[in-house]
Amino acid sequence: MFLKFYPMTLTAKIVKASIFCLVWAVAPLIARVSAPASIEKWGTYEIELTGPSDGNPFADVTLSAEFTDGTRTINVPGFYDGDGVYRIRFMPEETGNWSYFTHSNRWPLTERRGTFTVTAPTTKGNHGPVRVANTYHFAYADGTPFRQIGTTCYTWTHRPDAVEEQTLKTLAASPFNKIRMCVFPQTHGIKTMPPPRFPFAGEPTKPDYTRFNPDFFQHLEKRIGQLRELGIESDLILFHPYDDDHIWGLDNMPAAVEDFYVRYLVARLAAYRNIWWSMANEYDYVRTKTEADWDRNFQVVQASDPFNHLRSIHNGKMIYDHNKPWVTHVSMQNGSAVEEVGRALLYRDVYRKPIVYDEVVYEGNHRLRWAQIDGHEMVHRFWVGTVAGTYVGHGEYLIDTNDPARAAEYGAKDPKGNNAFVWVGQGGALKGESPARLAFLRKILEDSPVTGIDPIDKWWTVGMGGKPGEYYLVYFGHEKPTSWTFELYRDGIADGNQFKIEVIDTWDMTITPLDGVFAAKKKDGYTFIEENGRAVALPGKPGIALRIRRVAGVVGEISDKPPGN
Amino acid sequence: MFLKFYPMTLTAKIVKASIFCLVWAVAPLIARVSAPASIEKWGTYEIELTGPSDGNPFADVTLSAEFTDGTRTINVPGFYDGDGVYRIRFMPEETGNWSYFTHSNRWPLTERRGTFTVTAPTTKGNHGPVRVANTYHFAYADGTPFRQIGTTCYTWTHRPDAVEEQTLKTLAASPFNKIRMCVFPQTHGIKTMPPPRFPFAGEPTKPDYTRFNPDFFQHLEKRIGQLRELGIESDLILFHPYDDDHIWGLDNMPAAVEDFYVRYLVARLAAYRNIWWSMANEYDYVRTKTEADWDRNFQVVQASDPFNHLRSIHNGKMIYDHNKPWVTHVSMQNGSAVEEVGRALLYRDVYRKPIVYDEVVYEGNHRLRWAQIDGHEMVHRFWVGTVAGTYVGHGEYLIDTNDPARAAEYGAKDPKGNNAFVWVGQGGALKGESPARLAFLRKILEDSPVTGIDPIDKWWTVGMGGKPGEYYLVYFGHEKPTSWTFELYRDGIADGNQFKIEVIDTWDMTITPLDGVFAAKKKDGYTFIEENGRAVALPGKPGIALRIRRVAGVVGEISDKPPGN
């Protein structure tokens, strides 16, 4: 029965009906409560309470609070943090005066009240949580577009402190604004770097599924809080298959334990505005679970998270049904899809949700093919995803070939790197050539239409994204064109509209404006050309893009006709 | 209330409880019943009954029959066919002795019984209805693979008899084993060729939604029956948007009328083994309906069809959620997806259902871009779809440029053709260059693995489909390679396996066997090469494929490892 939670409203009713009048008469049982008087919007407001530490507080004690500003009421689950300490964390989404009122099945924790003020955000970079915007894109809650340039360090929070601190420094100087990371450690490489903490009490290989290890979660929170300070979203992976032979029992929990863990995790972390929930990495390789289990995990997260953070699931070979209503965006492993724009855009229409290509093969020197593309190809995949109206995630698997034994172990064939860590697993330092170019891309995206980049002429003109009539990115990929004749799909363009064009070298990171303006003239029912048929000279190398922006004239008609008309 | 149907069991109970003993006392009210004594399996067994013709029998009279062979009982809806005639059509799926028992809310039609024998099929080409097989493929009910080579003649059954007969003759000599066709006429071109029949009583532009026109449906059935004789599946389109301004009221019926129509159509046609149900063509251009309407239409079909024929829906710009459980396979309009194999295979994993690219742009000479690819490109798209493990549909829009006025009207720029009809709309004769090459492809498919062609190394090796270790089709598309080095993905291959290779010219329709055999040798963790590294000479032109078949050695290991390992 240790997993049984009572719904807070029922708990409250039982408490009220049976012993309401007794509460104030038993002062010694009342908890110490500590909570601040004010908090900024989208900050983490935390109520700390002392309470019973006997029995098994993780399972036996229910705790929650109702927060209200008089207009809205939000029920927030609390959690036991060890040593008789309980916490309730709230992420206010409106400024003004708020109050709370606690519920519990234990006297000391129930019917505690308080008031506080929510101020406008003052912390630099606090734009609130990221939400879906314009169907295919993301924006922070304050409306600022979020241009996802993600990376992956699966188990960076399971490393020696010095390595973790180095990872944070590296991230601070990187272009990445989202990181995919696992709650649980992975077994790979544990001989050289054993995980210092485990989520459950008990022995690592004999977990006590009835009790959590607060130290594990406190550490995770600390790191996620540091990412928040850096303006980096934590795409937190709840489950993964990298627990060979179930040695830690983290990939084969009974369903009830899964629920217990998921609720605990969400109660601890949902008030961090930079949290995204990723149900799993390579969900289909978790051989112990069915798709119904993943449906349930999604629903438990959705029901437990008062702040409705983004939810996704990442695949191996099988693709989960991302059309299910609890999936907010697609987290796709498929490097092939971002080799070519015509592929990358296909998933958009299928799901009508943002598509993030999380894992597109690593920039790496591994003998295995999923970890051996070079920096050029990584940058190429980001640009493909971008002009397709989708988003891409980075990964790096560069093995330190200064260590010959290690290089031999991995079959590393291309000597690179200067430390012993592989970014995608351990973090540490980035060694690859792509991050600088991704920073360049990020700058370009930050100067692109606020509504996002969408395919301009879906299923017909491949390699062109933007906003009809206003802004275009044309990407030539591996081709090496020496010229481009101005020709744009009709939507949003009117005769006489004037455009400025810049030539972008995605690798050398240059932006070269072309002389003069390009005046559009209707060519036929589909396209507009430059009035004199002007062509653009291009450098004849791969990785070239054009940025085309309207500088004069008003936006033309945008047709709702069938695609071919 | 004219649309209200009583569930047959309820009807039966009412009839039995109230007047069972009276039935045999009112002989003059009993209908004439006519039904054969035997029928072949998957044939159409028809019970004809005479009954009331007063009032509105379409709406007022309920009729159905229970068919049983003692093991299974199947409830089959009947329908009113005009002039006091009612019919119940049954497609037996098991041989043996069967009996039926009718239910109705009218005395003359109720509790009629009969017995009949279902024999093994004797009609040539009767393999039963087509079902989904091996997740991504189709097979007839008797297990014979169905290799879809479809075409489209939207409104060929709304033409003068002579044209319709010509269409049938053309189809008989064509490679096509499936045709997409609309129940309803379309408005385009009605000035020159007005539709001779309409589905509802009343005037064409003032339909009486309460009564059907049996002549309309009898004609449709006749044509579908003729297709059945030719071994051609009828992918019947229930709704479409080509009713400009709702002039016939066929694209804007109230929901209850839609249900009434769908149930009537299904009752008439479900016993034709060659029926597939396509909810709509370009469903999203039917501006009067929401996606919930399409969900409902699917569910009405599913609930009404005792024989569970294939169900799909075809898109314009928006893609329906084909993951919904009532969709049996994907009917996709997206020509771009079959330009390149890496695109074409992406939808497979999304839906885990057969993918049919119904409408991939027409072989045509129209000024509009959706009707102007040439025969080469059409054949290319079929091959792309094939090696991607999907299926493709043909369409032809070649305008008769012997008629200058007509050619000018359509802006036809490439003089071709020898009659006034456009295949995709009217039928008639085929004029294009692709059908002969599709016949060639069909022959190749008929000699391919019974389980279907699947991508060999999904998301990694693009352009190779088949069955691991046994059979491979390698397609080079628009590339013009002059050689190919034998290299196959590891799955199913063991050292020493011997393969025969043929070079296929998909346009010139030649198959050239290469000398000798190719013995496989493991190259690395991913691939096998020929033991001497042998390469294959190729003709350096586009549209070349290879067929590689194992001729000696047993199938090797098929790995279930993650995709990159």
Short mmCIF file of C-alpha atoms in Angstrom, two decimals, chain A residues 19 105 112 122 128 179 181 222 226 244 261 282 298 356 366 436 465 480 500:
data_model
loop_
_atom_site.label_atom_id
_atom_site.label_comp_id
_atom_site.label_asym_id
_atom_site.label_seq_id
_atom_site.Cartn_x
_atom_site.Cartn_y
_atom_site.Cartn_z
CA ILE A 19 -10.77 16.84 13.39
CA ASN A 105 -3.00 13.58 6.02
CA ARG A 112 -1.00 26.03 6.94
CA THR A 122 13.63 40.95 -12.55
CA GLY A 128 8.95 32.20 -18.26
CA ILE A 179 20.08 20.27 -23.08
CA MET A 181 19.75 14.99 -19.89
CA LYS A 222 20.93 22.18 -8.12
CA GLN A 226 22.20 26.36 -12.63
CA ASP A 244 22.05 -3.28 -18.83
CA TYR A 261 8.77 8.07 -9.02
CA GLU A 282 14.92 5.53 -27.19
CA PHE A 298 2.65 10.77 -20.07
CA VAL A 356 12.67 18.72 -32.81
CA HIS A 366 33.58 6.60 -33.10
CA ALA A 436 30.75 27.85 -33.33
CA GLY A 465 11.80 28.57 -45.47
CA LYS A 480 27.78 24.09 -55.02
CA LYS A 500 17.52 42.88 -50.13
#
